[in-house]
Amino acid sequence: MKTITQRELAARSKAVLDDVEAGEIYHVTRNGTEIAEVRPLGTRRRFVPVEELQRKWSNAPAVDAAAMRAEADAFYGDEDRVDDGDPWENA
């Protein structure tokens, strides 16, 4: 956390906001009294480790492709279907 004056914030707003975007938090003072806090809106991760994804997906329900196809055919009809093959199957 850094502390800057209101005047510094006005003079260096681009640099301060670049720091905030990178995760820095600023306390802004006026006449020696803290009046505001400038912080990122949220922490957005750019990378999620594979282990975390595997842990979160481990409890996901299994997908029954045949049941999903039957449900889609019942809803949309199967007369216009182009291919009955498995698109994920390696040819």
Tab-separated table of N, CA, C and O in Angstrom:
chain	number	residue	atom	x	y	z
A	1	MET	N	0.848	-1.175	0.000
A	1	MET	CA	0.000	0.000	0.000
A	1	MET	C	0.890	1.233	0.000
A	1	MET	O	1.864	1.301	0.728
A	2	LYS	N	0.529	2.195	-0.849
A	2	LYS	CA	1.265	3.445	-0.936
A	2	LYS	C	0.335	4.589	-0.549
A	2	LYS	O	-0.870	4.504	-0.728
A	3	THR	N	0.924	5.657	-0.032
A	3	THR	CA	0.159	6.845	0.313
A	3	THR	C	0.629	7.994	-0.569
A	3	THR	O	1.831	8.216	-0.701
A	4	ILE	N	-0.320	8.684	-1.192
A	4	ILE	CA	0.003	9.833	-2.036
A	4	ILE	C	-0.946	10.973	-1.704
A	4	ILE	O	-2.027	10.761	-1.169
A	5	THR	N	-0.542	12.171	-2.072
A	5	THR	CA	-1.400	13.332	-1.838
A	5	THR	C	-2.370	13.493	-2.999
A	5	THR	O	-2.170	12.929	-4.078
A	6	GLN	N	-3.393	14.283	-2.769
A	6	GLN	CA	-4.376	14.570	-3.816
A	6	GLN	C	-3.682	15.215	-5.008
A	6	GLN	O	-3.973	14.902	-6.157
A	7	ARG	N	-2.741	16.090	-4.743
A	7	ARG	CA	-2.013	16.774	-5.816
A	7	ARG	C	-1.188	15.782	-6.632
A	7	ARG	O	-1.151	15.850	-7.852
A	8	GLU	N	-0.534	14.833	-5.944
A	8	GLU	CA	0.229	13.796	-6.655
A	8	GLU	C	-0.675	12.958	-7.540
A	8	GLU	O	-0.314	12.605	-8.657
A	9	LEU	N	-1.837	12.613	-7.016
A	9	LEU	CA	-2.788	11.820	-7.791
A	9	LEU	C	-3.187	12.558	-9.063
A	9	LEU	O	-3.238	11.978	-10.142
A	10	ALA	N	-3.442	13.850	-8.945
A	10	ALA	CA	-3.830	14.640	-10.113
A	10	ALA	C	-2.677	14.745	-11.113
A	10	ALA	O	-2.882	14.654	-12.323
A	11	ALA	N	-1.465	14.888	-10.614
A	11	ALA	CA	-0.318	15.082	-11.492
A	11	ALA	C	0.139	13.778	-12.144
A	11	ALA	O	0.635	13.786	-13.270
A	12	ARG	N	-0.002	12.666	-11.431
A	12	ARG	CA	0.517	11.388	-11.937
A	12	ARG	C	-0.591	10.352	-12.094
A	12	ARG	O	-0.388	9.168	-11.884
A	13	SER	N	-1.766	10.772	-12.505
A	13	SER	CA	-2.913	9.857	-12.524
A	13	SER	C	-2.686	8.635	-13.413
A	13	SER	O	-3.057	7.525	-13.050
A	14	LYS	N	-2.050	8.807	-14.567
A	14	LYS	CA	-1.829	7.659	-15.455
A	14	LYS	C	-0.914	6.631	-14.785
A	14	LYS	O	-1.209	5.432	-14.772
A	15	ALA	N	0.188	7.076	-14.211
A	15	ALA	CA	1.124	6.157	-13.558
A	15	ALA	C	0.471	5.476	-12.355
A	15	ALA	O	0.656	4.275	-12.138
A	16	VAL	N	-0.306	6.245	-11.592
A	16	VAL	CA	-0.986	5.674	-10.433
A	16	VAL	C	-1.992	4.620	-10.877
A	16	VAL	O	-2.050	3.518	-10.317
A	17	LEU	N	-2.788	4.906	-11.898
A	17	LEU	CA	-3.783	3.942	-12.367
A	17	LEU	C	-3.129	2.721	-13.003
A	17	LEU	O	-3.657	1.606	-12.900
A	18	ASP	N	-1.974	2.891	-13.632
A	18	ASP	CA	-1.234	1.736	-14.144
A	18	ASP	C	-0.807	0.832	-12.983
A	18	ASP	O	-0.903	-0.394	-13.058
A	19	ASP	N	-0.333	1.446	-11.887
A	19	ASP	CA	0.042	0.677	-10.695
A	19	ASP	C	-1.167	-0.028	-10.091
A	19	ASP	O	-1.090	-1.182	-9.672
A	20	VAL	N	-2.294	0.665	-10.048
A	20	VAL	CA	-3.522	0.075	-9.503
A	20	VAL	C	-3.951	-1.117	-10.354
A	20	VAL	O	-4.327	-2.165	-9.833
A	21	GLU	N	-3.868	-0.971	-11.658
A	21	GLU	CA	-4.217	-2.069	-12.552
A	21	GLU	C	-3.326	-3.282	-12.308
A	21	GLU	O	-3.759	-4.423	-12.445
A	22	ALA	N	-2.083	-3.026	-11.911
A	22	ALA	CA	-1.141	-4.107	-11.618
A	22	ALA	C	-1.329	-4.673	-10.215
A	22	ALA	O	-0.636	-5.604	-9.828
A	23	GLY	N	-2.270	-4.114	-9.425
A	23	GLY	CA	-2.581	-4.669	-8.116
A	23	GLY	C	-2.220	-3.801	-6.929
A	23	GLY	O	-2.487	-4.162	-5.783
A	24	GLU	N	-1.608	-2.650	-7.159
A	24	GLU	CA	-1.202	-1.759	-6.073
A	24	GLU	C	-2.423	-1.039	-5.482
A	24	GLU	O	-3.390	-0.766	-6.179
A	25	ILE	N	-2.372	-0.748	-4.198
A	25	ILE	CA	-3.429	0.008	-3.514
A	25	ILE	C	-2.829	1.326	-3.051
A	25	ILE	O	-1.737	1.355	-2.488
A	26	TYR	N	-3.552	2.417	-3.293
A	26	TYR	CA	-3.106	3.743	-2.875
A	26	TYR	C	-4.094	4.341	-1.884
A	26	TYR	O	-5.303	4.222	-2.062
A	27	HIS	N	-3.554	5.002	-0.859
A	27	HIS	CA	-4.363	5.836	0.026
A	27	HIS	C	-4.066	7.281	-0.355
A	27	HIS	O	-2.902	7.667	-0.481
A	28	VAL	N	-5.117	8.060	-0.560
A	28	VAL	CA	-4.981	9.450	-0.999
A	28	VAL	C	-5.231	10.357	0.204
A	28	VAL	O	-6.203	10.176	0.948
A	29	THR	N	-4.334	11.332	0.380
A	29	THR	CA	-4.476	12.260	1.508
A	29	THR	C	-4.758	13.668	1.016
A	29	THR	O	-4.356	14.055	-0.088
A	30	ARG	N	-5.463	14.407	1.848
A	30	ARG	CA	-5.696	15.837	1.620
A	30	ARG	C	-5.421	16.522	2.949
A	30	ARG	O	-6.015	16.166	3.972
A	31	ASN	N	-4.517	17.471	2.920
A	31	ASN	CA	-4.117	18.188	4.140
A	31	ASN	C	-3.675	17.222	5.238
A	31	ASN	O	-3.989	17.398	6.413
A	32	GLY	N	-3.006	16.150	4.837
A	32	GLY	CA	-2.462	15.197	5.805
A	32	GLY	C	-3.448	14.164	6.316
A	32	GLY	O	-3.086	13.306	7.123
A	33	THR	N	-4.693	14.203	5.862
A	33	THR	CA	-5.715	13.263	6.313
A	33	THR	C	-6.088	12.323	5.168
A	33	THR	O	-6.346	12.781	4.047
A	34	GLU	N	-6.101	11.021	5.453
A	34	GLU	CA	-6.501	10.063	4.421
A	34	GLU	C	-7.981	10.243	4.107
A	34	GLU	O	-8.819	10.248	5.013
A	35	ILE	N	-8.274	10.404	2.814
A	35	ILE	CA	-9.664	10.632	2.420
A	35	ILE	C	-10.196	9.584	1.449
A	35	ILE	O	-11.398	9.481	1.245
A	36	ALA	N	-9.279	8.819	0.828
A	36	ALA	CA	-9.751	7.861	-0.171
A	36	ALA	C	-8.759	6.718	-0.312
A	36	ALA	O	-7.591	6.824	0.071
A	37	GLU	N	-9.286	5.641	-0.866
A	37	GLU	CA	-8.453	4.491	-1.195
A	37	GLU	C	-8.707	4.152	-2.656
A	37	GLU	O	-9.857	4.051	-3.086
A	38	VAL	N	-7.656	3.997	-3.420
A	38	VAL	CA	-7.763	3.622	-4.831
A	38	VAL	C	-7.211	2.208	-4.941
A	38	VAL	O	-6.059	1.959	-4.631
A	39	ARG	N	-8.080	1.289	-5.365
A	39	ARG	CA	-7.690	-0.118	-5.456
A	39	ARG	C	-8.312	-0.737	-6.688
A	39	ARG	O	-9.276	-0.218	-7.226
A	40	PRO	N	-7.752	-1.861	-7.130
A	40	PRO	CA	-8.350	-2.548	-8.285
A	40	PRO	C	-9.769	-3.001	-7.960
A	40	PRO	O	-10.082	-3.323	-6.808
A	41	LEU	N	-10.623	-3.026	-8.966
A	41	LEU	CA	-12.006	-3.466	-8.754
A	41	LEU	C	-12.080	-4.927	-8.353
A	41	LEU	O	-12.891	-5.316	-7.545
A	42	GLY	N	-11.275	-5.737	-8.946
A	42	GLY	CA	-11.278	-7.156	-8.616
A	42	GLY	C	-9.977	-7.770	-9.065
A	42	GLY	O	-9.281	-7.236	-9.907
A	43	THR	N	-9.669	-8.880	-8.484
A	43	THR	CA	-8.448	-9.543	-8.896
A	43	THR	C	-8.802	-10.559	-9.966
A	43	THR	O	-9.513	-11.527	-9.713
A	44	ARG	N	-8.354	-10.295	-11.155
A	44	ARG	CA	-8.639	-11.170	-12.283
A	44	ARG	C	-7.391	-11.964	-12.603
A	44	ARG	O	-6.366	-11.403	-12.975
A	45	ARG	N	-7.494	-13.248	-12.416
A	45	ARG	CA	-6.342	-14.083	-12.697
A	45	ARG	C	-6.233	-14.333	-14.191
A	45	ARG	O	-7.232	-14.471	-14.879
A	46	ARG	N	-5.022	-14.393	-14.678
A	46	ARG	CA	-4.792	-14.658	-16.095
A	46	ARG	C	-4.396	-16.102	-16.329
A	46	ARG	O	-4.323	-16.543	-17.454
A	47	PHE	N	-4.134	-16.831	-15.245
A	47	PHE	CA	-3.697	-18.212	-15.373
A	47	PHE	C	-4.317	-19.019	-14.239
A	47	PHE	O	-4.285	-18.602	-13.090
A	48	VAL	N	-4.898	-20.149	-14.568
A	48	VAL	CA	-5.438	-21.058	-13.560
A	48	VAL	C	-4.673	-22.364	-13.679
A	48	VAL	O	-4.648	-22.973	-14.751
A	49	PRO	N	-4.026	-22.815	-12.610
A	49	PRO	CA	-3.253	-24.051	-12.674
A	49	PRO	C	-4.135	-25.260	-13.007
A	49	PRO	O	-5.296	-25.329	-12.609
A	50	VAL	N	-3.569	-26.199	-13.741
A	50	VAL	CA	-4.286	-27.402	-14.154
A	50	VAL	C	-4.817	-28.155	-12.939
A	50	VAL	O	-5.948	-28.651	-12.944
A	51	GLU	N	-4.032	-28.227	-11.882
A	51	GLU	CA	-4.448	-28.950	-10.679
A	51	GLU	C	-5.732	-28.368	-10.095
A	51	GLU	O	-6.598	-29.094	-9.623
A	52	GLU	N	-5.852	-27.040	-10.124
A	52	GLU	CA	-7.058	-26.399	-9.600
A	52	GLU	C	-8.274	-26.731	-10.461
A	52	GLU	O	-9.360	-27.009	-9.944
A	53	LEU	N	-8.101	-26.704	-11.775
A	53	LEU	CA	-9.205	-27.062	-12.671
A	53	LEU	C	-9.625	-28.513	-12.461
A	53	LEU	O	-10.817	-28.819	-12.392
A	54	GLN	N	-8.668	-29.403	-12.351
A	54	GLN	CA	-8.992	-30.815	-12.134
A	54	GLN	C	-9.744	-31.002	-10.819
A	54	GLN	O	-10.695	-31.781	-10.744
A	55	ARG	N	-9.324	-30.291	-9.775
A	55	ARG	CA	-9.984	-30.394	-8.477
A	55	ARG	C	-11.427	-29.880	-8.562
A	55	ARG	O	-12.345	-30.492	-8.034
A	56	LYS	N	-11.641	-28.770	-9.273
A	56	LYS	CA	-12.985	-28.205	-9.378
A	56	LYS	C	-13.895	-29.050	-10.259
A	56	LYS	O	-15.092	-29.131	-10.033
A	57	TRP	N	-13.333	-29.669	-11.297
A	57	TRP	CA	-14.136	-30.464	-12.221
A	57	TRP	C	-14.319	-31.899	-11.762
A	57	TRP	O	-15.092	-32.647	-12.371
A	58	SER	N	-13.635	-32.290	-10.696
A	58	SER	CA	-13.709	-33.693	-10.266
A	58	SER	C	-15.119	-34.083	-9.819
A	58	SER	O	-15.484	-35.252	-9.903
A	59	ASN	N	-15.911	-33.149	-9.375
A	59	ASN	CA	-17.273	-33.445	-8.912
A	59	ASN	C	-18.331	-33.116	-9.958
A	59	ASN	O	-19.526	-33.182	-9.668
A	60	ALA	N	-17.906	-32.763	-11.164
A	60	ALA	CA	-18.870	-32.442	-12.218
A	60	ALA	C	-19.598	-33.717	-12.655
A	60	ALA	O	-19.016	-34.802	-12.662
A	61	PRO	N	-20.852	-33.603	-13.009
A	61	PRO	CA	-21.581	-34.802	-13.436
A	61	PRO	C	-21.057	-35.323	-14.778
A	61	PRO	O	-20.584	-34.561	-15.614
A	62	ALA	N	-21.148	-36.622	-14.947
A	62	ALA	CA	-20.730	-37.239	-16.209
A	62	ALA	C	-21.737	-36.879	-17.304
A	62	ALA	O	-22.922	-36.706	-17.041
A	63	VAL	N	-21.243	-36.756	-18.520
A	63	VAL	CA	-22.107	-36.420	-19.655
A	63	VAL	C	-22.464	-37.707	-20.382
A	63	VAL	O	-21.587	-38.475	-20.768
A	64	ASP	N	-23.746	-37.932	-20.549
A	64	ASP	CA	-24.224	-39.097	-21.303
A	64	ASP	C	-24.556	-38.612	-22.709
A	64	ASP	O	-25.605	-38.018	-22.954
A	65	ALA	N	-23.626	-38.855	-23.653
A	65	ALA	CA	-23.780	-38.340	-25.010
A	65	ALA	C	-25.019	-38.901	-25.702
A	65	ALA	O	-25.713	-38.189	-26.429
A	66	ALA	N	-25.321	-40.178	-25.481
A	66	ALA	CA	-26.490	-40.788	-26.137
A	66	ALA	C	-27.782	-40.154	-25.641
A	66	ALA	O	-28.688	-39.857	-26.428
A	67	ALA	N	-27.869	-39.904	-24.335
A	67	ALA	CA	-29.063	-39.277	-23.779
A	67	ALA	C	-29.192	-37.829	-24.278
A	67	ALA	O	-30.291	-37.359	-24.577
A	68	MET	N	-28.050	-37.145	-24.387
A	68	MET	CA	-28.079	-35.773	-24.881
A	68	MET	C	-28.546	-35.734	-26.340
A	68	MET	O	-29.340	-34.875	-26.723
A	69	ARG	N	-28.068	-36.676	-27.163
A	69	ARG	CA	-28.477	-36.754	-28.562
A	69	ARG	C	-29.973	-37.052	-28.665
A	69	ARG	O	-30.689	-36.451	-29.454
A	70	ALA	N	-30.468	-37.993	-27.841
A	70	ALA	CA	-31.886	-38.341	-27.869
A	70	ALA	C	-32.746	-37.146	-27.476
A	70	ALA	O	-33.788	-36.891	-28.083
A	71	GLU	N	-32.290	-36.391	-26.478
A	71	GLU	CA	-33.038	-35.209	-26.041
A	71	GLU	C	-33.052	-34.148	-27.145
A	71	GLU	O	-34.083	-33.529	-27.415
A	72	ALA	N	-31.909	-33.942	-27.805
A	72	ALA	CA	-31.849	-32.971	-28.898
A	72	ALA	C	-32.731	-33.406	-30.060
A	72	ALA	O	-33.432	-32.589	-30.664
A	73	ASP	N	-32.705	-34.712	-30.395
A	73	ASP	CA	-33.544	-35.213	-31.486
A	73	ASP	C	-35.022	-35.045	-31.162
A	73	ASP	O	-35.824	-34.704	-32.023
A	74	ALA	N	-35.384	-35.283	-29.901
A	74	ALA	CA	-36.781	-35.129	-29.495
A	74	ALA	C	-37.215	-33.665	-29.598
A	74	ALA	O	-38.344	-33.370	-29.976
A	75	PHE	N	-36.307	-32.758	-29.297
A	75	PHE	CA	-36.653	-31.350	-29.308
A	75	PHE	C	-36.620	-30.777	-30.731
A	75	PHE	O	-37.539	-30.082	-31.152
A	76	TYR	N	-35.531	-31.031	-31.466
A	76	TYR	CA	-35.355	-30.431	-32.789
A	76	TYR	C	-35.834	-31.317	-33.930
A	76	TYR	O	-36.040	-30.837	-35.038
A	77	GLY	N	-35.954	-32.608	-33.683
A	77	GLY	CA	-36.276	-33.550	-34.745
A	77	GLY	C	-34.986	-34.073	-35.354
A	77	GLY	O	-33.970	-33.383	-35.362
A	78	ASP	N	-35.037	-35.294	-35.870
A	78	ASP	CA	-33.804	-35.878	-36.382
A	78	ASP	C	-33.774	-35.984	-37.899
A	78	ASP	O	-32.831	-36.503	-38.475
A	79	GLU	N	-34.774	-35.459	-38.581
A	79	GLU	CA	-34.806	-35.606	-40.034
A	79	GLU	C	-33.770	-34.731	-40.751
A	79	GLU	O	-33.379	-35.036	-41.865
A	80	ASP	N	-33.315	-33.645	-40.125
A	80	ASP	CA	-32.352	-32.757	-40.773
A	80	ASP	C	-30.920	-32.995	-40.313
A	80	ASP	O	-30.029	-32.222	-40.658
A	81	ARG	N	-30.707	-34.037	-39.554
A	81	ARG	CA	-29.374	-34.291	-39.030
A	81	ARG	C	-28.433	-34.648	-40.175
A	81	ARG	O	-28.756	-35.439	-41.044
A	82	VAL	N	-27.245	-34.063	-40.172
A	82	VAL	CA	-26.285	-34.263	-41.252
A	82	VAL	C	-25.475	-35.532	-41.050
A	82	VAL	O	-25.262	-36.291	-41.966
A	83	ASP	N	-25.026	-35.789	-39.814
A	83	ASP	CA	-24.136	-36.909	-39.571
A	83	ASP	C	-24.480	-37.553	-38.239
A	83	ASP	O	-24.675	-36.877	-37.248
A	84	ASP	N	-24.547	-38.873	-38.235
A	84	ASP	CA	-24.805	-39.595	-36.991
A	84	ASP	C	-23.525	-40.009	-36.280
A	84	ASP	O	-23.567	-40.539	-35.191
A	85	GLY	N	-22.382	-39.795	-36.918
A	85	GLY	CA	-21.108	-40.236	-36.348
A	85	GLY	C	-20.678	-39.384	-35.163
A	85	GLY	O	-21.231	-38.335	-34.880
A	86	ASP	N	-19.654	-39.857	-34.476
A	86	ASP	CA	-19.115	-39.153	-33.322
A	86	ASP	C	-18.104	-38.121	-33.821
A	86	ASP	O	-17.055	-38.493	-34.368
A	87	PRO	N	-18.354	-36.828	-33.652
A	87	PRO	CA	-17.425	-35.810	-34.173
A	87	PRO	C	-16.100	-35.798	-33.427
A	87	PRO	O	-15.130	-35.261	-33.911
A	88	TRP	N	-16.050	-36.389	-32.250
A	88	TRP	CA	-14.837	-36.375	-31.443
A	88	TRP	C	-13.973	-37.627	-31.678
A	88	TRP	O	-12.882	-37.727	-31.177
A	89	GLU	N	-14.498	-38.546	-32.428
A	89	GLU	CA	-13.773	-39.798	-32.678
A	89	GLU	C	-12.634	-39.518	-33.662
A	89	GLU	O	-12.827	-38.884	-34.685
A	90	ASN	N	-11.459	-40.037	-33.345
A	90	ASN	CA	-10.312	-39.870	-34.263
A	90	ASN	C	-10.496	-40.785	-35.468
A	90	ASN	O	-10.657	-41.980	-35.337
A	91	ALA	N	-10.480	-40.214	-36.641
A	91	ALA	CA	-10.679	-40.992	-37.855
A	91	ALA	C	-9.381	-41.623	-38.324
A	91	ALA	O	-8.326	-41.140	-38.143
